[in-house]
PDB file of C-alpha atoms in Angstrom:
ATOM      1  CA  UNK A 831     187.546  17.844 248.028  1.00  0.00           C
ATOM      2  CA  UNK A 832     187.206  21.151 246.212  1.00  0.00           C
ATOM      3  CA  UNK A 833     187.038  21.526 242.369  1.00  0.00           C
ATOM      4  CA  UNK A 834     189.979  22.441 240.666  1.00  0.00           C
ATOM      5  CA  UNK A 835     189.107  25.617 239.018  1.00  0.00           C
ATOM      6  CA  UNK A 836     189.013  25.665 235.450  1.00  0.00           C
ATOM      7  CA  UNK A 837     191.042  28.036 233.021  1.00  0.00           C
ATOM      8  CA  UNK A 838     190.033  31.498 233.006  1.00  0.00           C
ATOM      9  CA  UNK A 839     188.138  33.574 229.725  1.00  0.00           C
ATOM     10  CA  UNK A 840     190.683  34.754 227.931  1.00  0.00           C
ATOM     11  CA  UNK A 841     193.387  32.203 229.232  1.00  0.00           C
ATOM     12  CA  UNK A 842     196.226  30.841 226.763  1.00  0.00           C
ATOM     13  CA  UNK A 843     194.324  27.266 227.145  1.00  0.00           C
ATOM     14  CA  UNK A 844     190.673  28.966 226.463  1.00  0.00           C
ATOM     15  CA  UNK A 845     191.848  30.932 222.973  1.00  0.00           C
ATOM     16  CA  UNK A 846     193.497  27.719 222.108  1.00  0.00           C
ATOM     17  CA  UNK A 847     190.637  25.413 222.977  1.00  0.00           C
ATOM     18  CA  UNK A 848     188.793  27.454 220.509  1.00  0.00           C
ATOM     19  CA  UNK A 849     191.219  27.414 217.664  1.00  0.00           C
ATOM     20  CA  UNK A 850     191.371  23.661 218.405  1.00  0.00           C
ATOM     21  CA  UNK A 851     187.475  23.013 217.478  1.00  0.00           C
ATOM     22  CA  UNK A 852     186.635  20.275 215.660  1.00  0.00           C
ATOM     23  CA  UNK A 853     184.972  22.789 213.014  1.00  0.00           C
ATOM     24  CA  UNK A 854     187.895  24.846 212.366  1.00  0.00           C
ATOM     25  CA  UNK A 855     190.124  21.985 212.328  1.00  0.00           C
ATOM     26  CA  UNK A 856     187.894  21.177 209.113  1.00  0.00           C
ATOM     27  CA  UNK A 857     188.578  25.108 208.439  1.00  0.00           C
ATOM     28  CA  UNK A 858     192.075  24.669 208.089  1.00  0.00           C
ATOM     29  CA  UNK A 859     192.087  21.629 206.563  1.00  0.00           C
ATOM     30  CA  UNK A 860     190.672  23.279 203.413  1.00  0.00           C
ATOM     31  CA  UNK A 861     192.914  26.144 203.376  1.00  0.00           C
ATOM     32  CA  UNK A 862     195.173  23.847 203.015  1.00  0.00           C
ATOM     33  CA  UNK A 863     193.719  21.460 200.296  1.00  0.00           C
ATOM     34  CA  UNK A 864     193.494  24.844 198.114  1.00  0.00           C
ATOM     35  CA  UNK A 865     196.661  25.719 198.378  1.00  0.00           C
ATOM     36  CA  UNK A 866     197.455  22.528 196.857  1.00  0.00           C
ATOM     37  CA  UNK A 867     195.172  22.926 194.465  1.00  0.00           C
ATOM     38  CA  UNK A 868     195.934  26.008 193.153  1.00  0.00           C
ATOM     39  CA  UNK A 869     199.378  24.963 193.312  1.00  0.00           C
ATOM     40  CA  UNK A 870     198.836  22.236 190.321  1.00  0.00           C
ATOM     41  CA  UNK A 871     195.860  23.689 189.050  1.00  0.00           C
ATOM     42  CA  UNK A 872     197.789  23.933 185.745  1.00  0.00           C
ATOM     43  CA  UNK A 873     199.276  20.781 185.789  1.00  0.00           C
ATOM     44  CA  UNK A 874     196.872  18.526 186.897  1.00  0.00           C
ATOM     45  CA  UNK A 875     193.231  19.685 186.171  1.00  0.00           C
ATOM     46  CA  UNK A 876     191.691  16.842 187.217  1.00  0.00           C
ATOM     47  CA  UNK A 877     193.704  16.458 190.804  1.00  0.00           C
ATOM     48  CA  UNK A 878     192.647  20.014 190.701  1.00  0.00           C
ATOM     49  CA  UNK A 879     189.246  19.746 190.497  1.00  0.00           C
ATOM     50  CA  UNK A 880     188.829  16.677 193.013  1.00  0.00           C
ATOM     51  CA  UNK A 881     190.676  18.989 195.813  1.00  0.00           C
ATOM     52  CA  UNK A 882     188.918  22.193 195.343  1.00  0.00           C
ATOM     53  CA  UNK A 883     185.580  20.340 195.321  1.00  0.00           C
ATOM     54  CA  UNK A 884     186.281  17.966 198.113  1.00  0.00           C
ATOM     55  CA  UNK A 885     187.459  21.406 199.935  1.00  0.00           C
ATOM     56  CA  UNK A 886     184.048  23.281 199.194  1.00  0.00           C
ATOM     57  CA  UNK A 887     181.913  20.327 200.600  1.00  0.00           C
ATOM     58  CA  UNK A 888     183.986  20.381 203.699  1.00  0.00           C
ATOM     59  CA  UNK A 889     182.122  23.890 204.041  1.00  0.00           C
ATOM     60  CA  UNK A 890     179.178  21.988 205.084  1.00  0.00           C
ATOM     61  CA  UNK A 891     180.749  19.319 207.481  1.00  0.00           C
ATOM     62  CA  UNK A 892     182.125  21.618 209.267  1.00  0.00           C
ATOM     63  CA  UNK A 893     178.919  23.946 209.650  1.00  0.00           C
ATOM     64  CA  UNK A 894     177.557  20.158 210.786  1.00  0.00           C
ATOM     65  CA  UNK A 895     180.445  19.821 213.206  1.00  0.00           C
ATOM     66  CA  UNK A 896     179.837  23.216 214.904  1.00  0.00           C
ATOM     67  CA  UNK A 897     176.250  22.383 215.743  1.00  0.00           C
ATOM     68  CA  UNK A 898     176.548  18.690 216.289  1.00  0.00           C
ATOM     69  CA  UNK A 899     179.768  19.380 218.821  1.00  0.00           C
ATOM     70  CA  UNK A 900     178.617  22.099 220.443  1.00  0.00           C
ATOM     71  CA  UNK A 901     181.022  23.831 218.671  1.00  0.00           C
ATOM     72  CA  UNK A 902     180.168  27.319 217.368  1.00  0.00           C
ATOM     73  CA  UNK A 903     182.095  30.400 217.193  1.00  0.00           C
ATOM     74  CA  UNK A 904     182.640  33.813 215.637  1.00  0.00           C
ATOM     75  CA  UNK A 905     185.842  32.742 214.712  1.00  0.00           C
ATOM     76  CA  UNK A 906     185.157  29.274 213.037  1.00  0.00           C
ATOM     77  CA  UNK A 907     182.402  31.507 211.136  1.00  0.00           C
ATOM     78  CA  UNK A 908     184.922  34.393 209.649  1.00  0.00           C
ATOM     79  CA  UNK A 909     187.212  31.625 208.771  1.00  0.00           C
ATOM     80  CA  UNK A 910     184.752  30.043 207.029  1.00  0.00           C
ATOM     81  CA  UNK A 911     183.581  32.875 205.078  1.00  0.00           C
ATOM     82  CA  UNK A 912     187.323  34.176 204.628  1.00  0.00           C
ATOM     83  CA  UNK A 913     188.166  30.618 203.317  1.00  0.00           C
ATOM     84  CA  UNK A 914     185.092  31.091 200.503  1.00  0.00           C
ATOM     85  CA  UNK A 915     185.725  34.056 199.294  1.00  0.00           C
ATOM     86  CA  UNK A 916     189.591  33.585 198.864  1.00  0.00           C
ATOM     87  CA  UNK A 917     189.214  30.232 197.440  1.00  0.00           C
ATOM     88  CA  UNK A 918     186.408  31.315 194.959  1.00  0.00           C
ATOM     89  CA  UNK A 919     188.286  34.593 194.492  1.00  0.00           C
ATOM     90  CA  UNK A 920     191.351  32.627 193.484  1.00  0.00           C
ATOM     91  CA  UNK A 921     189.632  30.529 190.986  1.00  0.00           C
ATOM     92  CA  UNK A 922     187.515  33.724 189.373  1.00  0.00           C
ATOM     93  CA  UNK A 923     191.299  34.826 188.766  1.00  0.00           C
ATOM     94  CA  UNK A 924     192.783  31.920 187.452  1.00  0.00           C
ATOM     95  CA  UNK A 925     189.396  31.904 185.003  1.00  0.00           C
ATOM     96  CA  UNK A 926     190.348  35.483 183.464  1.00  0.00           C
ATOM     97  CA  UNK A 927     193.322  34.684 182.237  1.00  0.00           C
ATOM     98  CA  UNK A 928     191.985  31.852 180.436  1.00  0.00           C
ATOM     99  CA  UNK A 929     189.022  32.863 178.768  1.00  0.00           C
ATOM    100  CA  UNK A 930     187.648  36.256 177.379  1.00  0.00           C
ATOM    101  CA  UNK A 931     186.965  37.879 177.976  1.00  0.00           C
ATOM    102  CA  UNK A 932     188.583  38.447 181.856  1.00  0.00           C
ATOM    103  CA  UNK A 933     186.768  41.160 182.868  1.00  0.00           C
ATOM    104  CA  UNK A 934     183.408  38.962 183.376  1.00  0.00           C
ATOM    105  CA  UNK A 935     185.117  36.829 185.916  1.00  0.00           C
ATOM    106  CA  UNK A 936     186.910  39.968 187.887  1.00  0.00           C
ATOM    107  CA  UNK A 937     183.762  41.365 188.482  1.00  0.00           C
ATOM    108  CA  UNK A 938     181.980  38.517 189.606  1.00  0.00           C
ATOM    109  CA  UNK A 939     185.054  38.116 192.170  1.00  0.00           C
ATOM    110  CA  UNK A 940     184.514  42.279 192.570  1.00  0.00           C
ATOM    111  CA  UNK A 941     180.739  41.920 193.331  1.00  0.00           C
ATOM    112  CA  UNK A 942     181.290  38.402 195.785  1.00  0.00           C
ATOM    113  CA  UNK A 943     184.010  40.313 198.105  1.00  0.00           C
ATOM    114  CA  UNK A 944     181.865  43.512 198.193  1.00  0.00           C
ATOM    115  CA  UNK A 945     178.525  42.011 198.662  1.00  0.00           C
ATOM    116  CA  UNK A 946     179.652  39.792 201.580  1.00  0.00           C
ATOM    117  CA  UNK A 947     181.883  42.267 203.091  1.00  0.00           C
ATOM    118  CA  UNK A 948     179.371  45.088 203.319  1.00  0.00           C
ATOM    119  CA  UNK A 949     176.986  42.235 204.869  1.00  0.00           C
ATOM    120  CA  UNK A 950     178.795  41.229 207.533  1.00  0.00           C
ATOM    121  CA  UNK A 951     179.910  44.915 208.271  1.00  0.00           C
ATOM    122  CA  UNK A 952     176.107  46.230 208.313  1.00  0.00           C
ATOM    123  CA  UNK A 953     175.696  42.808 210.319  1.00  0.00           C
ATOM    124  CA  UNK A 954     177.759  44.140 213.215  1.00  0.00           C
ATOM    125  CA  UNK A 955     176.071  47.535 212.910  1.00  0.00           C
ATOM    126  CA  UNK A 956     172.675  46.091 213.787  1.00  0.00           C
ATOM    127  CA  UNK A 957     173.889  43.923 216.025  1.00  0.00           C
ATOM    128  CA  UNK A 958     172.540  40.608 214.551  1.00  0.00           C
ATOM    129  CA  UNK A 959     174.893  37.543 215.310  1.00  0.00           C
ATOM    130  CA  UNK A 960     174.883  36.360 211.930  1.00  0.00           C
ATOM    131  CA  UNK A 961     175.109  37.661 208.347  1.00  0.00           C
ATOM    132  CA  UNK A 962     172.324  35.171 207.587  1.00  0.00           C
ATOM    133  CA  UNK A 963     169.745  36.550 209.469  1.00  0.00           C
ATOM    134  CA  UNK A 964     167.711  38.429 207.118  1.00  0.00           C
ATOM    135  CA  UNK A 965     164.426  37.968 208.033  1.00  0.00           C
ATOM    136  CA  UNK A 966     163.210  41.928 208.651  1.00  0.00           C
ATOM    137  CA  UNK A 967     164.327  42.175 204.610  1.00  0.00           C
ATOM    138  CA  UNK A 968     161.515  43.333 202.218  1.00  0.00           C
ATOM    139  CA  UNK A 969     163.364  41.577 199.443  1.00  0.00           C
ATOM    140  CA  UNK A 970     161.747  37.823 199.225  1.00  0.00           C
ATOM    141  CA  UNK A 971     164.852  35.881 197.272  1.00  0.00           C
ATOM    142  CA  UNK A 972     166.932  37.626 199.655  1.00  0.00           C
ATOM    143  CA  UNK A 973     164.884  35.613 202.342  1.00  0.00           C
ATOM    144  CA  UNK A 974     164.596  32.381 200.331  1.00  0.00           C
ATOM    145  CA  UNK A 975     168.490  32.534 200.113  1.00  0.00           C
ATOM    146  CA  UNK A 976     169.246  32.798 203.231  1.00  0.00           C
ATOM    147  CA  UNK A 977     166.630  31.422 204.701  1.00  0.00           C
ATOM    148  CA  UNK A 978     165.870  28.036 202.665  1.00  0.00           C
ATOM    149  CA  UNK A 979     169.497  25.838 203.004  1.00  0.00           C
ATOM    150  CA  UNK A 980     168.300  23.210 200.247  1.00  0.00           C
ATOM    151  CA  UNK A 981     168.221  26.628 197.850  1.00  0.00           C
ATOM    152  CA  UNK A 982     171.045  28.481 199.407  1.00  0.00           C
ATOM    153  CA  UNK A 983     173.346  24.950 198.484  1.00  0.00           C
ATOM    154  CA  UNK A 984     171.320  24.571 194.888  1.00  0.00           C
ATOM    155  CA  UNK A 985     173.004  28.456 194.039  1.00  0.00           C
ATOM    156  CA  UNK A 986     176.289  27.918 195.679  1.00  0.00           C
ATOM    157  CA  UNK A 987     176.941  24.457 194.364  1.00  0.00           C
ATOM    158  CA  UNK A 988     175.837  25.750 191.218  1.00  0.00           C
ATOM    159  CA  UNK A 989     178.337  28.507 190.927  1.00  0.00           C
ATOM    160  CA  UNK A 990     181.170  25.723 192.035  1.00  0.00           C
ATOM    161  CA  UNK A 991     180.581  23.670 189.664  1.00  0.00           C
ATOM    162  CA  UNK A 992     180.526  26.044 186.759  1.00  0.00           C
ATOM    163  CA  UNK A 993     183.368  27.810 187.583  1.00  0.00           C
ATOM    164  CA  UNK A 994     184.771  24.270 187.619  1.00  0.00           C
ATOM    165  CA  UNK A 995     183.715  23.305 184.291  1.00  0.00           C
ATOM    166  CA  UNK A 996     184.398  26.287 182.666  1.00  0.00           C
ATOM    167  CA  UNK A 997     187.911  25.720 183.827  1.00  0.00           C
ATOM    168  CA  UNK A 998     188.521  21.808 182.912  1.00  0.00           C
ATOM    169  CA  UNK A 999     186.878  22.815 179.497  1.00  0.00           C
ATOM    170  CA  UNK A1000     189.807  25.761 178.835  1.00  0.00           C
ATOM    171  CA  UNK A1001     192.182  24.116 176.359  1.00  0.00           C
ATOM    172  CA  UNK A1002     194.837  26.940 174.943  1.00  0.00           C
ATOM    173  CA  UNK A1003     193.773  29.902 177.132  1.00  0.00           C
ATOM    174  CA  UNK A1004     192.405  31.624 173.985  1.00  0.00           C
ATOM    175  CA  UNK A1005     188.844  30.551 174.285  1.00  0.00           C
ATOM    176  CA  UNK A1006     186.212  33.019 174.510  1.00  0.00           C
ATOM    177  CA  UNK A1007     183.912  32.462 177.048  1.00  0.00           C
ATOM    178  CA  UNK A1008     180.681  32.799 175.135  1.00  0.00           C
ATOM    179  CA  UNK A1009     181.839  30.222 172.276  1.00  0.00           C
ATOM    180  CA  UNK A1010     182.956  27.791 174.902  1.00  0.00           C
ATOM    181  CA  UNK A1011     179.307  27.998 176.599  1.00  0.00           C
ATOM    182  CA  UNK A1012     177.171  28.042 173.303  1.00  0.00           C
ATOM    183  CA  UNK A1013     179.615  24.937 171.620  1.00  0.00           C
ATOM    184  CA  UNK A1014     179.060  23.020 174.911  1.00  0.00           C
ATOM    185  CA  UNK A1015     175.191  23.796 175.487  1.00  0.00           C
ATOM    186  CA  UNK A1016     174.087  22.810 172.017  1.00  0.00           C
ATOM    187  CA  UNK A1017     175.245  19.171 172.716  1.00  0.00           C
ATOM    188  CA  UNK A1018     173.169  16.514 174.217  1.00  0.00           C
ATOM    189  CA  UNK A1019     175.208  15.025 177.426  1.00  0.00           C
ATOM    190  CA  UNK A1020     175.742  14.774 180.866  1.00  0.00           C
ATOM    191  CA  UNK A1021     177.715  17.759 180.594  1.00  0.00           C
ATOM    192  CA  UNK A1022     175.375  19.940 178.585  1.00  0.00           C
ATOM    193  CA  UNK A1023     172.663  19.875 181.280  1.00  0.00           C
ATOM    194  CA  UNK A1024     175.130  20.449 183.906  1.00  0.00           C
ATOM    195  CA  UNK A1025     176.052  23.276 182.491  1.00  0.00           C
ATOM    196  CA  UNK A1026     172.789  24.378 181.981  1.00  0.00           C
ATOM    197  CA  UNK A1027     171.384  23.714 185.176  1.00  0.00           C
ATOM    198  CA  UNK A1028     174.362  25.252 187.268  1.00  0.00           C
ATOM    199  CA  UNK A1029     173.987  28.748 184.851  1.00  0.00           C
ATOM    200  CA  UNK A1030     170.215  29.138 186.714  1.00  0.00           C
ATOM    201  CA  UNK A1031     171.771  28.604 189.844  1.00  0.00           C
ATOM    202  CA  UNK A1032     175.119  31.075 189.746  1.00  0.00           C
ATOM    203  CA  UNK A1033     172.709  33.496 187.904  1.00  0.00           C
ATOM    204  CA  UNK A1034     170.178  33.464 190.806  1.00  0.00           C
ATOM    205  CA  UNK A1035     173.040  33.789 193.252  1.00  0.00           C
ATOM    206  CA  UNK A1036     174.694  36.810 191.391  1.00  0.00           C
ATOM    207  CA  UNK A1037     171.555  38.506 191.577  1.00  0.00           C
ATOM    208  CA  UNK A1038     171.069  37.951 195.422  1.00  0.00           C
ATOM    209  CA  UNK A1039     174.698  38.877 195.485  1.00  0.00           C
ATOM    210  CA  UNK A1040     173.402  42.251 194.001  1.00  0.00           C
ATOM    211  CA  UNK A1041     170.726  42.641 196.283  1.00  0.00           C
ATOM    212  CA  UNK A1042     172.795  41.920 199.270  1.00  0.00           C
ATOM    213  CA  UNK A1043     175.086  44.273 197.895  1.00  0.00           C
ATOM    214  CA  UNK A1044     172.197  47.389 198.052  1.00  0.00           C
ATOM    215  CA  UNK A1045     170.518  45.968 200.997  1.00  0.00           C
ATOM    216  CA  UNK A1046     173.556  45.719 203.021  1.00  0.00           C
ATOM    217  CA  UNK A1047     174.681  49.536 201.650  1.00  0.00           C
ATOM    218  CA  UNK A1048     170.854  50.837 202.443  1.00  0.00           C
ATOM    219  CA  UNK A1049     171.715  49.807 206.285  1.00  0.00           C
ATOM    220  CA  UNK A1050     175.155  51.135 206.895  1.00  0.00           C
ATOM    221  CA  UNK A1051     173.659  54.833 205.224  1.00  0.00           C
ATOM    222  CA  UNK A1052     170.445  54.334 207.894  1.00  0.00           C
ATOM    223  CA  UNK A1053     172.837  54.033 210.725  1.00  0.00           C
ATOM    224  CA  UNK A1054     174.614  56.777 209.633  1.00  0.00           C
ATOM    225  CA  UNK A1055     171.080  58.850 209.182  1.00  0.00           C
ATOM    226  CA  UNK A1056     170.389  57.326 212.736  1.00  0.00           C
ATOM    227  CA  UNK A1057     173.406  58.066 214.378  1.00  0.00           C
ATOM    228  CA  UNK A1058     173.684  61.967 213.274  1.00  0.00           C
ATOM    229  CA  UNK A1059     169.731  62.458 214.622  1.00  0.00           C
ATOM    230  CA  UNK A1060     170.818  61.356 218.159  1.00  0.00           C
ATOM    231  CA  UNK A1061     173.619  63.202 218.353  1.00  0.00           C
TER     232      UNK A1061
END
């Protein structure tokens, strides 16, 4: 008896199979728990915390779930990256208005969007399948970043958890960012040296941001400089 053929590439049951991955389940799942968050952020710091946090290491389960399923896709991979940067975005926001002064935290979100954005666009241009895959770069913490996963999680945690911090420690939205950091790192606690140690690691990963930044604006002007020589 003959096979019953299966659904065709680009069928209604094919785009939905993919939007139904196990992954991007876990994608959607933390859109959701930060919209919740962010919805009580003000009200309940601590449920606020838990959510956002819980949300973030979901990032990793469902980079597990792609490979362990099978499971991979372009799409689970801009929704993953789209579900960072908004959710870190939204919490760089919610950080200006309660400490000064705001500008520091607006251009951290500023240099994050642009960084990644002009990576994955000079991505496409050289037709690599993945904004990680920087291995022709000169730049050797650019490499380590992308290319070490125990470092890559040390800088990204690290930024988390600050931002976090920072946050839960905001008392009258007055504070001034500095005094906050200086009152809390003279102390000797738990907190102190998590404070401490997660400054190294979101000060590492704004600088790779900046070099991602020029690296990934050095290849879109080459393929421009390419592109007008063969024509």
């Amino acid at each position: 008896m003959a096979k019953k053929p299966g659904p065709k590439p680009g069928s209604k049951s094919s785009k939905l199979s993919v939007y139904l991955y196990i992954p991007n389940i876990i994608g959607y799942t933390r859109v959701l728990l930060n919209c919740f968050a962010f919805h009580v952020c003000f009200t309940n710091k601590i449920l606020f915390s838990i959510l956002y946090f819980f949300s973030f290491v979901c990032d990793a389960v469902d980079g597990w779930a792609a490979r362990k399923f099978n499971q991979v896709s372009t799409f689970g991979a801009v929704l993953d990256m789209v579900t960072d940067r908004i959710s870190t975005a939204c919490l760089l926001v919610v950080l200006s208005q309660v400490y000064k002064p705001g500008l520091v935290f607006l251009s951290l979100l500023a240099l994050d969007i642009a960084s990644h954005w002009l990576q994955m666009y000079s991505t496409f241009l050289m037709g690599k399948t993945s904004h990680k895959d920087v291995k022709d770069s000169s730049n050797w913490l650019f490499k380590l970043y992308y290319g070490n996963r125990m470092f890559m999680a040390y800088c990204c945690v690290s930024c988390e958890v600050l931002y976090l911090i920072l946050f839960y420690l905001s008392e009258n939205h007055t504070e001034t960012l500095m005094d906050v950091l200086t009152t809390n790192l003279q102390k000797i606690s738990i907190l102190s040296f998590l404070i401490a140690t997660s400054l190294v690691g979101c000060a590492i990963k704004q600088l790779t941001n900046v070099i991602q930044l020029k690296t990934a604006a050095d290849a879109c002007v080459l393929y421009d400089i390419d592109k007008k020589q063969k024509q």
